Coordinates of C-alpha atoms in Angstrom, one line a residue:
M1 CA -60.7 76.1 -27.0
I2 CA -59.9 76.3 -23.3
R3 CA -56.9 78.1 -21.9
T4 CA -56.3 78.6 -18.1
K5 CA -53.6 79.7 -15.7
L6 CA -52.3 76.1 -15.8
C7 CA -51.4 76.5 -19.5
D8 CA -49.3 79.7 -18.8
L9 CA -47.7 78.2 -15.6
L10 CA -46.5 75.1 -17.4
G11 CA -46.1 76.3 -21.0
I12 CA -48.7 73.8 -22.4
A13 CA -51.6 74.3 -24.9
Y14 CA -54.4 72.6 -22.9
P15 CA -55.1 72.3 -19.1
V16 CA -54.7 68.5 -19.1
M17 CA -52.0 66.7 -17.2
Q18 CA -51.3 62.9 -17.4
G19 CA -50.9 61.2 -14.0
G20 CA -47.4 59.9 -13.3
M21 CA -48.2 56.2 -12.8
A22 CA -45.4 53.7 -11.8
W23 CA -44.8 51.0 -14.4
V24 CA -47.3 52.8 -16.7
S25 CA -46.0 56.3 -17.5
T26 CA -42.9 55.8 -19.4
A27 CA -41.1 58.2 -21.8
E28 CA -43.3 57.0 -24.7
L29 CA -46.6 57.9 -23.0
A30 CA -45.3 61.1 -21.4
A31 CA -43.9 62.4 -24.7
A32 CA -47.1 61.6 -26.6
V33 CA -49.2 63.5 -24.1
S34 CA -46.9 66.5 -24.3
E35 CA -46.9 66.4 -28.1
G36 CA -50.7 66.4 -27.9
G37 CA -50.7 69.7 -26.0
G38 CA -51.0 68.4 -22.4
L39 CA -48.3 67.7 -19.8
G40 CA -46.9 64.2 -19.9
I41 CA -45.4 62.9 -16.7
I42 CA -42.9 60.0 -16.2
G43 CA -43.9 57.8 -13.2
S44 CA -40.7 57.1 -11.3
G45 CA -42.3 54.9 -8.6
Q46 CA -39.5 53.1 -6.8
A47 CA -37.2 53.0 -9.7
P48 CA -33.5 53.9 -9.3
A49 CA -32.1 57.3 -10.4
D50 CA -30.3 55.9 -13.5
W51 CA -33.6 54.6 -14.9
V52 CA -35.2 58.0 -14.3
R53 CA -32.4 59.8 -16.0
E54 CA -32.7 57.5 -19.0
Q55 CA -36.5 58.1 -19.2
V56 CA -36.0 61.9 -19.0
R57 CA -33.4 61.9 -21.8
R58 CA -35.6 59.5 -23.9
T59 CA -38.6 61.8 -23.4
R60 CA -36.5 64.8 -24.7
E61 CA -35.6 62.7 -27.7
L62 CA -39.3 62.3 -28.5
T63 CA -40.6 65.8 -27.7
G64 CA -39.3 69.3 -27.3
K65 CA -42.3 70.3 -25.2
P66 CA -42.6 70.5 -21.4
F67 CA -43.0 67.3 -19.4
G68 CA -42.6 66.2 -15.8
V69 CA -41.6 63.5 -13.5
N70 CA -43.7 62.1 -10.6
V71 CA -41.7 61.3 -7.5
M72 CA -43.0 58.9 -4.8
L73 CA -41.5 60.3 -1.7
L74 CA -41.4 56.9 0.1
S75 CA -39.0 55.6 -2.6
P76 CA -35.7 54.4 -1.2
F77 CA -34.1 56.3 -4.1
V78 CA -35.9 59.6 -3.6
D79 CA -32.8 61.7 -2.9
A80 CA -30.9 60.5 -5.9
V81 CA -34.0 60.8 -8.1
M82 CA -34.6 64.4 -7.0
Q83 CA -30.9 65.2 -7.9
V84 CA -31.5 63.8 -11.4
I85 CA -34.4 66.1 -11.8
V86 CA -32.3 69.1 -10.7
D87 CA -29.4 68.0 -12.9
E88 CA -31.6 67.5 -16.0
R89 CA -33.6 70.6 -15.3
V90 CA -36.9 68.8 -15.7
P91 CA -39.7 71.4 -16.2
V92 CA -42.2 70.0 -13.7
V93 CA -42.1 67.6 -10.8
T94 CA -45.2 66.2 -9.1
T95 CA -44.9 64.3 -5.8
G96 CA -47.0 61.9 -3.7
A97 CA -46.9 60.2 -0.3
G98 CA -45.4 63.0 1.7
N99 CA -44.0 66.5 1.9
P100 CA -41.4 67.6 -0.7
G101 CA -40.5 70.7 1.3
K102 CA -36.8 70.0 1.7
Y103 CA -36.4 69.6 -2.1
V104 CA -38.3 72.7 -3.1
P105 CA -35.5 75.3 -3.0
A106 CA -33.1 73.2 -5.2
L107 CA -35.9 72.2 -7.6
Q108 CA -37.1 75.8 -8.1
A109 CA -33.6 77.1 -8.4
A110 CA -33.2 74.7 -11.4
G111 CA -36.4 76.1 -12.9
T112 CA -38.6 73.2 -12.0
R113 CA -42.3 73.7 -11.0
V114 CA -43.2 71.7 -7.9
I115 CA -46.7 70.4 -7.8
P116 CA -47.6 67.9 -5.0
V117 CA -50.6 65.7 -4.9
V118 CA -52.8 66.2 -1.9
A119 CA -55.9 64.6 -0.4
S120 CA -56.6 66.9 2.5
V121 CA -56.9 70.6 3.2
A122 CA -54.4 70.4 6.1
L123 CA -51.7 69.0 3.9
A124 CA -52.5 71.5 1.1
K125 CA -52.0 74.4 3.5
R126 CA -48.7 73.0 4.8
L127 CA -47.3 72.5 1.4
V128 CA -48.3 76.0 0.2
R129 CA -46.4 77.4 3.2
G130 CA -43.4 75.4 1.9
G131 CA -43.5 77.4 -1.3
V132 CA -44.9 74.9 -3.9
D133 CA -46.1 76.3 -7.2
A134 CA -49.5 74.5 -7.5
L135 CA -51.4 71.6 -6.0
I136 CA -53.1 68.5 -7.4
A137 CA -56.2 67.8 -5.4
E138 CA -56.9 64.1 -5.9
G139 CA -60.2 62.5 -4.8
M140 CA -60.6 58.9 -3.8
E141 CA -62.1 57.9 -7.1
S142 CA -58.6 57.8 -8.5
G143 CA -56.6 54.6 -9.0
G144 CA -53.6 53.7 -6.9
H145 CA -53.0 55.3 -3.5
V146 CA -56.1 57.2 -2.4
G147 CA -57.4 59.4 0.4
E148 CA -60.9 59.5 1.9
L149 CA -62.5 62.5 0.3
G150 CA -64.3 62.5 -3.1
T151 CA -63.2 64.9 -5.8
M152 CA -66.4 67.0 -5.7
A153 CA -65.9 67.7 -2.0
L154 CA -62.1 67.9 -1.9
V155 CA -61.4 70.3 -4.8
P156 CA -63.5 73.3 -3.8
Q157 CA -62.3 73.1 -0.2
I158 CA -58.7 73.2 -1.3
V159 CA -59.4 76.0 -3.8
D160 CA -60.9 78.0 -1.0
A161 CA -58.0 77.3 1.4
V162 CA -54.9 78.1 -0.7
D163 CA -53.7 80.9 -3.0
V164 CA -51.9 78.7 -5.6
P165 CA -53.5 77.1 -8.7
V166 CA -55.3 73.8 -8.0
I167 CA -55.5 70.9 -10.5
A168 CA -58.4 68.4 -10.0
A169 CA -57.8 64.7 -10.2
G170 CA -59.8 61.5 -9.5
G171 CA -62.8 60.4 -11.5
I172 CA -62.1 62.6 -14.5
Y173 CA -62.5 60.9 -17.9
D174 CA -63.8 63.4 -20.5
G175 CA -64.9 67.0 -21.2
R176 CA -67.6 66.8 -18.6
G177 CA -64.9 66.2 -15.9
L178 CA -62.8 69.1 -17.1
A179 CA -65.9 71.4 -17.2
A180 CA -66.8 70.3 -13.7
A181 CA -63.3 70.8 -12.4
L182 CA -63.3 74.4 -13.8
A183 CA -66.7 75.0 -12.1
L184 CA -65.2 73.9 -8.8
G185 CA -62.4 76.5 -9.1
A186 CA -59.6 74.3 -10.5
V187 CA -57.4 75.4 -13.3
G188 CA -57.1 72.1 -15.0
V189 CA -57.2 68.3 -14.6
Q190 CA -54.9 65.4 -14.1
M191 CA -56.1 62.1 -15.6
G192 CA -54.5 58.6 -15.2
T193 CA -56.8 55.7 -16.0
R194 CA -57.9 56.8 -19.4
F195 CA -54.3 57.3 -20.5
M196 CA -53.6 53.7 -19.5
C197 CA -55.5 52.9 -22.7
A198 CA -53.6 55.4 -24.8
A199 CA -52.0 53.8 -27.9
E200 CA -48.6 54.9 -26.8
C201 CA -48.9 53.5 -23.3
T202 CA -46.5 50.5 -23.0
I203 CA -48.3 48.5 -20.3
H204 CA -49.2 44.9 -21.0
P205 CA -52.2 44.5 -23.4
R206 CA -54.0 42.3 -20.9
V207 CA -54.2 45.2 -18.5
K208 CA -55.6 47.4 -21.2
E209 CA -58.2 44.7 -22.0
M210 CA -59.1 44.5 -18.3
V211 CA -59.7 48.3 -18.1
L212 CA -61.8 48.2 -21.3
K213 CA -64.0 45.5 -19.8
A214 CA -64.4 47.2 -16.4
R215 CA -67.9 48.0 -15.1
D216 CA -69.0 50.6 -12.6
R217 CA -68.3 48.5 -9.4
D218 CA -65.2 46.7 -10.6
T219 CA -62.8 48.6 -8.5
V220 CA -62.1 48.1 -4.8
V221 CA -59.9 49.8 -2.2
T222 CA -57.5 47.5 -0.3
G223 CA -54.9 48.2 2.3
R224 CA -56.9 50.6 4.5
S225 CA -55.6 48.7 7.6
T226 CA -52.0 49.5 6.7
G227 CA -52.7 53.2 6.4
H228 CA -51.9 53.1 2.7
P229 CA -55.2 52.4 0.9
V230 CA -55.0 51.6 -2.8
R231 CA -57.7 51.4 -5.4
V232 CA -57.4 48.5 -7.9
L233 CA -59.5 46.5 -10.3
K234 CA -61.0 43.4 -8.6
N235 CA -59.1 40.2 -9.1
K236 CA -57.8 37.2 -7.2
L237 CA -55.1 39.4 -5.5
S238 CA -57.6 42.0 -4.3
R239 CA -59.8 39.2 -2.8
Q240 CA -56.7 37.8 -1.0
F241 CA -56.1 41.3 0.5
E242 CA -59.8 41.5 1.6
D243 CA -59.6 38.1 3.2
L244 CA -56.5 39.0 5.1
E245 CA -57.8 42.4 6.2
A246 CA -61.1 40.8 7.4
R247 CA -59.0 38.5 9.6
C248 CA -57.0 41.5 10.9
A249 CA -53.7 40.2 9.4
P250 CA -50.6 42.2 10.5
A251 CA -49.5 45.0 8.2
A252 CA -46.2 43.1 7.4
E253 CA -48.2 40.2 6.0
L254 CA -50.2 42.5 3.7
E255 CA -47.1 44.4 2.6
K256 CA -45.4 41.1 1.7
L257 CA -48.4 40.1 -0.3
G258 CA -48.3 43.3 -2.3
T259 CA -44.6 43.5 -3.0
G260 CA -43.8 43.4 -6.7
R261 CA -47.5 43.0 -7.7
L262 CA -47.8 46.3 -9.6
R263 CA -44.9 45.3 -11.9
A264 CA -46.4 41.8 -12.3
A265 CA -49.5 43.4 -13.7
M266 CA -48.3 46.3 -15.7
A267 CA -45.2 44.8 -17.2
D268 CA -45.8 41.1 -17.1
G269 CA -49.6 41.0 -17.7
D270 CA -50.6 39.1 -14.6
V271 CA -54.1 40.4 -14.2
E272 CA -55.2 37.8 -11.7
Y273 CA -52.4 38.1 -9.0
G274 CA -51.0 41.4 -10.1
S275 CA -52.0 44.8 -8.7
V276 CA -54.1 46.5 -11.4
M277 CA -54.2 50.0 -10.1
A278 CA -57.0 51.9 -11.9
G279 CA -59.7 54.5 -11.0
Q280 CA -63.5 54.3 -11.0
V281 CA -63.6 55.9 -14.5
A282 CA -62.2 52.6 -15.9
A283 CA -65.9 51.8 -16.5
L284 CA -66.1 54.7 -19.0
V285 CA -63.0 53.7 -21.0
R286 CA -64.1 51.9 -24.1
E287 CA -61.3 52.2 -26.7
I288 CA -57.6 52.5 -27.2
Q289 CA -56.8 55.9 -28.7
P290 CA -53.7 58.0 -29.4
A291 CA -52.9 60.4 -26.5
R292 CA -53.5 63.3 -28.8
E293 CA -57.1 62.2 -29.5
I294 CA -57.8 61.7 -25.8
I295 CA -56.7 65.3 -25.1
R296 CA -58.6 66.7 -28.0
D297 CA -61.8 64.8 -26.9
V298 CA -61.5 66.2 -23.3
V299 CA -60.9 69.8 -24.3
E300 CA -63.4 70.0 -27.1
G301 CA -65.9 68.1 -24.9
A302 CA -65.4 70.6 -22.1
A303 CA -65.9 73.6 -24.4
A304 CA -69.1 72.1 -25.7
V305 CA -70.4 71.5 -22.2
L306 CA -69.6 75.0 -21.0
Q307 CA -71.3 76.5 -24.1
N308 CA -74.4 74.3 -23.6
L309 CA -74.6 75.2 -19.9
S310 CA -75.4 78.8 -20.9
R311 CA -78.9 77.7 -21.9
W312 CA -79.7 77.3 -18.3
A313 CA -79.1 80.9 -17.6
V314 CA -82.4 82.7 -17.5
P315 CA -82.2 86.4 -18.5
E316 CA -83.6 88.8 -16.0

């Protein structure tokens, strides 16, 4: 099996993290991933602090293994959510949409590992100077909010630029992705889209069905004109976004159109006018599996790939 620095850093069996997806990564999924030997992560999104505290405590009821919380730094509740993480001594926090620097000392004093998501070398360097424990280098193949660099180009640049462990994310589905990430210098992977179709994931069944039916070109990036591009599965909402952006609609109009649409999809099952955030690997997801099986498939698959690669080495 495969064991890396990430396993030792986080106290997990396998170098696989589950992405902290808002309205997707609840206690049930996070606990199942942690029980399977990876690191499950609660997605706090823009939820209030009381909800996050409830999810943290529910996760601890379901597993005694390490887990984390993802914090979206643009949330109006970010200060209160960070205080919950400190109070509850959550083992790991991942962050997105900004710099968590002002929270790092309190989090680390509480024993929390701080691992931001980054999409550029410049941000990676700045966050490392701020004392973070590791970084998630996320390529634009991922679902949800994305940058402009692909995973294959981004990961090795960040690995070369910083002296903390780097986790690869974006476009990773199975053992081939984990093996590739290790070859690029990463110490593990973060996966989101495949875990949307974990048996323990509580999103609406219509969303899971949409992921299972997705083909290679069924995702699109909307919202570039607002400065906050988002990758989603194509539907009537994404076409509305594209039409408005083609007409140079103001950012306020686009933001109004997107308000509440993620919850409409993930919780209520509106796959036509909801925001179905998913990555390009949706085209590879073909079945609903327990989280433990997904992790085993990824790790065992990577071990097989790495072993088979040795046949390309020609003895001198």
